[in-house]
Amino acid sequence: MNRFDLTNATSHLLLISLAIDRHFWVNTLRLNELEILGTIFWLYQSAIFRKTAKDDIISKR
């Protein structure tokens, strides 16, 4: 596991814990906020996937 993978795992855990914390502790959570959070998380995940795929392609050259 390289440093990039470890940073990914840590930031994923942080993001997930923030989402869970927000869900459980904020009484006024609305569906729109959850959708926005989900969209941000999806964009974040896909950006990491693209970067990892690009790194793999570069390292195979």
Coordinates of C-alpha atoms in Angstrom, one line a residue, residues 8-55:
N8 CA -7.4 7.9 0.2
A9 CA -8.5 5.5 2.9
T10 CA -8.1 8.2 5.6
S11 CA -9.9 10.8 3.7
H12 CA -12.7 8.4 2.9
L13 CA -13.1 7.5 6.5
L14 CA -13.1 11.1 7.5
L15 CA -15.8 12.0 4.9
I16 CA -17.9 9.0 5.9
S17 CA -17.6 9.9 9.6
L18 CA -18.6 13.5 8.8
A19 CA -21.6 12.3 6.9
I20 CA -22.7 10.0 9.7
D21 CA -22.1 12.6 12.3
R22 CA -24.2 15.1 10.4
H23 CA -26.9 12.6 9.9
F24 CA -27.2 11.7 13.5
W25 CA -26.6 15.0 15.2
V26 CA -28.4 17.6 13.1
N27 CA -32.1 17.4 13.7
T28 CA -33.0 19.6 10.7
L29 CA -31.4 17.4 8.1
R30 CA -33.4 17.6 4.8
L31 CA -33.4 15.3 1.9
N32 CA -31.8 18.0 -0.3
E33 CA -28.8 18.1 2.0
L34 CA -28.4 14.4 1.8
E35 CA -28.6 14.4 -2.0
I36 CA -25.9 17.2 -2.2
L37 CA -23.7 15.3 0.2
G38 CA -24.1 12.1 -1.9
T39 CA -23.3 14.0 -5.1
I40 CA -20.2 15.5 -3.6
F41 CA -19.1 12.1 -2.4
W42 CA -19.8 10.5 -5.8
L43 CA -17.8 13.2 -7.6
Y44 CA -14.9 12.8 -5.0
Q45 CA -14.9 9.0 -5.5
S46 CA -14.9 9.3 -9.3
A47 CA -12.1 11.8 -9.2
I48 CA -10.0 9.4 -7.1
F49 CA -10.8 6.6 -9.5
R50 CA -9.7 8.6 -12.5
K51 CA -6.5 9.7 -10.8
T52 CA -5.7 6.1 -9.8
A53 CA -6.4 4.8 -13.3
K54 CA -4.2 7.5 -14.8
D55 CA -1.4 6.6 -12.4

